[in-house]
């Protein structure tokens, strides 16, 4: 106990700096969590959270027996797993940035790749719609190859690729930051030793840089798998149209339809809770596998 008091006294200023963020998370992230009880109730706003009738797992059963349940799961998983396959893009770009020697050129390229991240979802999706529209350059390229003039967003089979690769364009540059920070911690002595031993650039990347940032890569990958059933609502909704619903209707858009538009708050909460439970399970599984294979994990 005495050691704990000494510790807090020594780092008091740091804890005071942490306090506003802690209070913010407590109020806006943990405070509203009591609202998940409406997933187990027939929520009526006039009766409130505690006064509404208790229905148990009825809404979970309703979702699991929903005729399009497996289609929603398939669409959500296909987009999530496709996005997960692009995970190495930020790592590769960071390794390439790390090899650039000219400071001005390096900073310029980094700025160009970072810039799309700061675009709002509305602006970014507007650009995507222009690019793949009937008069857009990508549709023009498609017409040159196939001879068919078409708006690519009206083709359900292309929706996942448009969603995922536009996301790569927008966020990969920003995603390199954490890997560049990890690469900055690679010991120069290791690199010099590798050069003395005759290692070329690719060999240094393979045998020095990648092993040194491997813990960061694994932790980021585990966190990515923890969002396996989470597909961003805004972007999906903005790119969605009546012709691509077959592949663009995912759990988040269905929750919006029945929750905000349909007013079925208990049902939509049950779906959200189901989604989060699956994500947490996947996080634990991926962490356990990673720890068993590499000895590195979140805990």
CSV table of C-alpha atoms in Angstrom, one decimal:
chain,number,residue,atom,x,y,z
A,1,UNK,CA,0.0,0.0,0.0
A,2,UNK,CA,2.8,2.3,0.9
A,3,UNK,CA,4.5,1.6,-2.5
A,4,UNK,CA,1.3,2.4,-4.2
A,5,UNK,CA,1.0,5.8,-2.5
A,6,UNK,CA,4.6,6.6,-3.4
A,7,UNK,CA,3.9,5.6,-7.0
A,8,UNK,CA,0.8,7.9,-7.2
A,9,UNK,CA,2.7,10.8,-5.5
A,10,UNK,CA,5.6,10.4,-8.0
A,11,UNK,CA,3.4,10.4,-11.1
A,12,UNK,CA,0.6,12.6,-9.9
A,13,UNK,CA,1.0,15.1,-12.7
A,14,UNK,CA,0.7,12.4,-15.3
A,15,UNK,CA,-2.4,11.0,-13.7
A,16,UNK,CA,-3.9,14.5,-13.7
A,17,UNK,CA,-3.2,14.8,-17.4
A,18,UNK,CA,-5.0,11.5,-17.9
A,19,UNK,CA,-8.0,12.4,-15.8
A,20,UNK,CA,-10.0,14.4,-18.5
A,21,UNK,CA,-9.7,11.6,-21.0
A,22,UNK,CA,-10.7,9.1,-18.3
A,23,UNK,CA,-13.8,11.1,-17.4
A,24,UNK,CA,-14.7,11.5,-21.1
A,25,UNK,CA,-14.5,7.7,-21.7
A,26,UNK,CA,-16.4,7.0,-18.5
A,27,UNK,CA,-19.3,9.3,-19.3
A,28,UNK,CA,-19.6,8.8,-23.1
A,29,UNK,CA,-18.4,5.2,-23.5
A,30,UNK,CA,-19.2,3.3,-20.3
A,31,UNK,CA,-22.0,5.4,-19.0
A,32,UNK,CA,-24.5,4.6,-21.8
A,33,UNK,CA,-23.8,0.8,-21.5
A,34,UNK,CA,-26.7,0.3,-19.2
A,35,UNK,CA,-28.9,0.9,-22.2
A,36,UNK,CA,-28.1,-2.6,-23.6
A,37,UNK,CA,-30.8,-3.9,-21.2
A,38,UNK,CA,-33.4,-2.9,-23.8
A,39,UNK,CA,-32.1,-5.7,-26.0
A,40,UNK,CA,-33.9,-8.0,-23.4
A,41,UNK,CA,-37.0,-5.9,-23.1
A,42,UNK,CA,-39.9,-4.7,-25.2
A,43,UNK,CA,-38.8,-1.1,-24.9
A,44,UNK,CA,-41.5,1.6,-24.7
A,45,UNK,CA,-40.1,5.2,-24.3
A,46,UNK,CA,-43.0,6.2,-22.0
A,47,UNK,CA,-42.2,3.3,-19.6
A,48,UNK,CA,-38.4,3.8,-19.7
A,49,UNK,CA,-35.6,1.3,-19.4
A,50,UNK,CA,-36.7,-0.3,-16.2
A,51,UNK,CA,-40.4,-0.1,-16.7
A,52,UNK,CA,-40.6,-1.8,-20.1
A,53,UNK,CA,-41.7,-5.5,-20.2
A,54,UNK,CA,-38.9,-8.1,-20.0
A,55,UNK,CA,-38.9,-10.5,-23.0
A,56,UNK,CA,-35.5,-12.3,-22.5
A,57,UNK,CA,-33.8,-13.4,-25.7
A,58,UNK,CA,-36.8,-13.0,-28.0
A,59,UNK,CA,-35.2,-10.4,-30.2
A,60,UNK,CA,-32.0,-12.5,-30.6
A,61,UNK,CA,-34.1,-15.4,-31.7
A,62,UNK,CA,-35.9,-13.1,-34.1
A,63,UNK,CA,-32.7,-12.0,-35.7
A,64,UNK,CA,-31.3,-15.5,-36.0
A,65,UNK,CA,-34.5,-16.7,-37.7
A,66,UNK,CA,-34.7,-13.6,-40.0
A,67,UNK,CA,-34.9,-14.9,-43.6
A,68,UNK,CA,-32.0,-12.7,-44.8
A,69,UNK,CA,-29.8,-13.4,-41.7
A,70,UNK,CA,-27.2,-15.5,-43.6
A,71,UNK,CA,-27.2,-13.0,-46.4
A,72,UNK,CA,-26.4,-10.2,-44.0
A,73,UNK,CA,-23.7,-12.3,-42.4
A,74,UNK,CA,-22.3,-13.3,-45.8
A,75,UNK,CA,-22.2,-9.7,-47.0
A,76,UNK,CA,-20.7,-8.3,-43.8
A,77,UNK,CA,-18.0,-11.1,-43.6
A,78,UNK,CA,-17.1,-10.8,-47.3
A,79,UNK,CA,-16.4,-7.1,-47.0
A,80,UNK,CA,-14.7,-7.5,-43.6
A,81,UNK,CA,-12.4,-10.3,-44.7
A,82,UNK,CA,-11.7,-8.6,-48.0
A,83,UNK,CA,-10.7,-5.5,-46.0
A,84,UNK,CA,-8.5,-7.7,-43.8
A,85,UNK,CA,-6.6,-9.0,-46.8
A,86,UNK,CA,-5.5,-5.4,-47.5
A,87,UNK,CA,-3.9,-5.2,-44.0
A,88,UNK,CA,-0.3,-5.6,-45.4
A,89,UNK,CA,-0.7,-2.5,-47.6
A,90,UNK,CA,0.2,0.0,-44.8
A,91,UNK,CA,3.1,-2.2,-43.8
A,92,UNK,CA,4.5,-2.3,-47.3
A,93,UNK,CA,4.1,1.4,-47.8
A,94,UNK,CA,5.8,2.1,-44.5
A,95,UNK,CA,8.8,-0.1,-45.5
A,96,UNK,CA,9.0,1.8,-48.8
A,97,UNK,CA,8.8,5.2,-47.0
A,98,UNK,CA,11.6,4.0,-44.7
A,99,UNK,CA,13.9,3.4,-47.7
A,100,UNK,CA,13.5,6.8,-49.1
A,101,UNK,CA,16.6,9.0,-48.5
A,102,UNK,CA,15.6,12.4,-49.8
A,103,UNK,CA,13.8,14.2,-46.9
A,104,UNK,CA,11.8,16.6,-49.1
A,105,UNK,CA,10.7,13.9,-51.5
A,106,UNK,CA,9.9,11.6,-48.6
A,107,UNK,CA,7.8,14.2,-46.8
A,108,UNK,CA,6.0,15.2,-50.0
A,109,UNK,CA,5.0,11.6,-50.8
A,110,UNK,CA,3.9,11.1,-47.2
A,111,UNK,CA,1.7,14.2,-47.4
A,112,UNK,CA,0.1,13.1,-50.6
A,113,UNK,CA,-0.7,9.6,-49.2
A,114,UNK,CA,-2.0,11.1,-45.8
A,115,UNK,CA,-4.3,13.7,-47.4
A,116,UNK,CA,-7.2,11.4,-48.4
A,117,UNK,CA,-7.6,10.4,-44.7
A,118,UNK,CA,-8.7,13.9,-43.8
A,119,UNK,CA,-11.6,13.9,-46.3
A,120,UNK,CA,-15.0,13.4,-44.8
A,121,UNK,CA,-16.9,10.2,-45.7
A,122,UNK,CA,-19.4,12.3,-47.8
A,123,UNK,CA,-16.7,14.0,-49.8
A,124,UNK,CA,-14.7,10.7,-50.3
A,125,UNK,CA,-17.8,8.8,-51.4
A,126,UNK,CA,-18.8,11.6,-53.8
A,127,UNK,CA,-15.3,11.3,-55.4
A,128,UNK,CA,-15.7,7.5,-55.6
A,129,UNK,CA,-19.2,7.9,-57.2
A,130,UNK,CA,-17.7,10.3,-59.8
A,131,UNK,CA,-14.8,7.9,-60.5
A,132,UNK,CA,-16.9,4.8,-61.0
A,133,UNK,CA,-19.9,6.5,-62.6
A,134,UNK,CA,-20.9,6.1,-66.2
A,135,UNK,CA,-18.7,9.1,-67.2
A,136,UNK,CA,-15.9,8.3,-64.7
A,137,UNK,CA,-12.4,7.3,-65.6
A,138,UNK,CA,-12.7,3.8,-64.1
A,139,UNK,CA,-15.9,3.1,-66.0
A,140,UNK,CA,-14.2,4.4,-69.1
A,141,UNK,CA,-11.4,1.8,-68.5
A,142,UNK,CA,-14.0,-0.9,-67.9
A,143,UNK,CA,-15.7,0.1,-71.2
A,144,UNK,CA,-12.3,-0.2,-73.1
A,145,UNK,CA,-11.8,-3.7,-71.7
A,146,UNK,CA,-15.4,-5.1,-72.0
A,147,UNK,CA,-17.0,-2.8,-74.5
A,148,UNK,CA,-19.8,-2.1,-72.0
A,149,UNK,CA,-20.6,1.4,-70.7
A,150,UNK,CA,-22.0,1.1,-67.2
A,151,UNK,CA,-22.0,2.7,-63.7
A,152,UNK,CA,-19.9,0.3,-61.8
A,153,UNK,CA,-21.8,0.9,-58.5
A,154,UNK,CA,-24.9,-0.6,-60.1
A,155,UNK,CA,-23.0,-3.9,-60.4
A,156,UNK,CA,-23.4,-5.8,-57.1
A,157,UNK,CA,-20.4,-8.0,-57.8
A,158,UNK,CA,-18.1,-4.9,-57.9
A,159,UNK,CA,-19.4,-3.3,-54.7
A,160,UNK,CA,-17.0,-5.0,-52.3
A,161,UNK,CA,-13.9,-4.1,-54.4
A,162,UNK,CA,-15.0,-0.5,-54.8
A,163,UNK,CA,-15.6,-0.2,-51.0
A,164,UNK,CA,-12.4,-1.9,-50.0
A,165,UNK,CA,-9.9,-0.3,-52.4
A,166,UNK,CA,-11.3,3.2,-52.0
A,167,UNK,CA,-10.7,2.5,-48.2
A,168,UNK,CA,-7.1,1.5,-49.0
A,169,UNK,CA,-6.7,4.7,-51.0
A,170,UNK,CA,-8.1,6.8,-48.1
A,171,UNK,CA,-6.5,5.2,-45.1
A,172,UNK,CA,-3.3,3.4,-46.0
A,173,UNK,CA,-1.1,6.5,-45.9
A,174,UNK,CA,-2.4,7.4,-42.4
A,175,UNK,CA,-2.0,3.7,-41.3
A,176,UNK,CA,1.7,3.9,-42.1
A,177,UNK,CA,2.4,6.2,-39.2
A,178,UNK,CA,2.5,3.6,-36.4
A,179,UNK,CA,4.7,1.4,-38.5
A,180,UNK,CA,7.1,4.2,-39.3
A,181,UNK,CA,7.3,5.0,-35.6
A,182,UNK,CA,8.2,1.3,-35.0
A,183,UNK,CA,10.8,1.4,-37.8
A,184,UNK,CA,12.3,4.5,-36.2
A,185,UNK,CA,13.1,2.3,-33.2
A,186,UNK,CA,15.1,-0.3,-35.2
A,187,UNK,CA,18.7,-0.3,-33.9
A,188,UNK,CA,21.1,1.4,-36.4
A,189,UNK,CA,23.7,-1.0,-35.2
A,190,UNK,CA,21.7,-4.0,-36.5
A,191,UNK,CA,21.4,-2.4,-39.9
A,192,UNK,CA,25.1,-1.6,-40.0
A,193,UNK,CA,26.0,-5.1,-39.0
A,194,UNK,CA,23.8,-6.5,-41.7
A,195,UNK,CA,25.5,-4.2,-44.3
A,196,UNK,CA,28.9,-5.3,-43.1
A,197,UNK,CA,27.8,-8.9,-43.6
A,198,UNK,CA,26.9,-8.1,-47.2
A,199,UNK,CA,23.1,-7.8,-46.9
A,200,UNK,CA,21.3,-5.8,-49.5
A,201,UNK,CA,18.3,-3.5,-49.0
A,202,UNK,CA,15.7,-6.3,-49.4
A,203,UNK,CA,17.6,-8.6,-47.1
A,204,UNK,CA,17.8,-5.9,-44.4
A,205,UNK,CA,14.0,-5.4,-44.8
A,206,UNK,CA,13.4,-9.1,-44.5
A,207,UNK,CA,15.8,-10.0,-41.8
A,208,UNK,CA,16.1,-6.8,-39.7
A,209,UNK,CA,13.2,-4.4,-40.2
A,210,UNK,CA,10.3,-6.8,-40.4
A,211,UNK,CA,11.3,-8.9,-37.3
A,212,UNK,CA,11.8,-5.7,-35.3
A,213,UNK,CA,8.3,-4.4,-36.1
A,214,UNK,CA,6.6,-7.8,-35.9
A,215,UNK,CA,5.1,-7.2,-32.4
A,216,UNK,CA,3.5,-4.0,-33.7
A,217,UNK,CA,2.2,-5.9,-36.8
A,218,UNK,CA,0.7,-8.7,-34.8
A,219,UNK,CA,-1.0,-6.4,-32.3
A,220,UNK,CA,-2.5,-4.3,-35.1
A,221,UNK,CA,-3.7,-7.5,-36.8
A,222,UNK,CA,-5.4,-8.8,-33.6
A,223,UNK,CA,-7.2,-5.5,-33.2
A,224,UNK,CA,-8.3,-5.6,-36.8
A,225,UNK,CA,-9.8,-9.1,-36.4
A,226,UNK,CA,-11.7,-7.8,-33.4
A,227,UNK,CA,-13.8,-5.8,-35.8
A,228,UNK,CA,-14.6,-8.7,-38.1
A,229,UNK,CA,-18.4,-8.0,-38.1
A,230,UNK,CA,-18.0,-4.3,-38.0
A,231,UNK,CA,-18.3,-2.6,-41.3
A,232,UNK,CA,-18.5,1.2,-41.3
A,233,UNK,CA,-22.1,2.4,-41.7
A,234,UNK,CA,-21.5,5.8,-43.2
A,235,UNK,CA,-19.5,4.7,-46.3
A,236,UNK,CA,-21.7,1.7,-47.0
A,237,UNK,CA,-24.8,3.8,-46.7
A,238,UNK,CA,-23.5,6.5,-49.0
A,239,UNK,CA,-22.3,4.1,-51.7
A,240,UNK,CA,-25.5,1.9,-51.5
A,241,UNK,CA,-28.2,2.0,-54.1
A,242,UNK,CA,-31.2,-0.1,-55.1
A,243,UNK,CA,-29.2,-2.0,-57.7
A,244,UNK,CA,-26.3,-3.2,-55.4
A,245,UNK,CA,-28.4,-4.1,-52.3
A,246,UNK,CA,-27.7,-7.8,-53.0
A,247,UNK,CA,-24.1,-7.3,-51.7
A,248,UNK,CA,-24.2,-3.9,-49.9
A,249,UNK,CA,-26.9,-4.7,-47.3
A,250,UNK,CA,-24.9,-5.5,-44.2
A,251,UNK,CA,-25.7,-5.7,-40.5
A,252,UNK,CA,-25.0,-2.0,-39.8
A,253,UNK,CA,-27.4,-0.8,-42.6
A,254,UNK,CA,-30.1,-3.3,-41.5
A,255,UNK,CA,-29.8,-2.1,-37.9
A,256,UNK,CA,-30.3,1.5,-39.2
A,257,UNK,CA,-33.4,0.4,-41.2
A,258,UNK,CA,-35.1,-1.4,-38.3
A,259,UNK,CA,-33.8,0.9,-35.6
A,260,UNK,CA,-33.9,4.5,-36.7
A,261,UNK,CA,-36.3,4.1,-39.6
A,262,UNK,CA,-38.5,1.4,-38.1
A,263,UNK,CA,-38.4,2.5,-34.5
A,264,UNK,CA,-37.7,-1.0,-33.3
A,265,UNK,CA,-35.2,0.0,-30.7
A,266,UNK,CA,-35.0,-3.2,-28.7
A,267,UNK,CA,-34.5,-5.3,-31.8
A,268,UNK,CA,-31.8,-3.1,-33.2
A,269,UNK,CA,-30.0,-3.1,-29.8
A,270,UNK,CA,-30.2,-6.9,-29.7
A,271,UNK,CA,-28.5,-7.0,-33.2
A,272,UNK,CA,-25.8,-4.5,-32.0
A,273,UNK,CA,-25.1,-6.6,-28.9
A,274,UNK,CA,-24.9,-9.8,-30.9
A,275,UNK,CA,-22.5,-8.1,-33.3
A,276,UNK,CA,-20.3,-6.9,-30.4
A,277,UNK,CA,-20.2,-10.2,-28.7
A,278,UNK,CA,-19.0,-12.0,-31.9
A,279,UNK,CA,-16.3,-9.3,-32.3
A,280,UNK,CA,-15.1,-9.8,-28.7
A,281,UNK,CA,-15.0,-13.6,-29.2
A,282,UNK,CA,-13.0,-13.2,-32.4
A,283,UNK,CA,-10.6,-10.8,-30.5
A,284,UNK,CA,-10.0,-13.4,-27.8
A,285,UNK,CA,-9.5,-16.2,-30.4
A,286,UNK,CA,-7.1,-14.2,-32.6
A,287,UNK,CA,-5.1,-13.1,-29.5
A,288,UNK,CA,-4.8,-16.7,-28.3
A,289,UNK,CA,-3.7,-18.0,-31.7
A,290,UNK,CA,-1.2,-15.2,-32.1
A,291,UNK,CA,0.2,-15.8,-28.7
A,292,UNK,CA,0.5,-19.5,-29.3
A,293,UNK,CA,2.2,-19.0,-32.7
A,294,UNK,CA,4.5,-16.0,-32.0
A,295,UNK,CA,4.4,-15.5,-28.2
A,296,UNK,CA,3.0,-12.0,-28.8
A,297,UNK,CA,-0.5,-10.8,-27.8
A,298,UNK,CA,-2.6,-8.0,-26.4
A,299,UNK,CA,-2.5,-9.7,-22.9
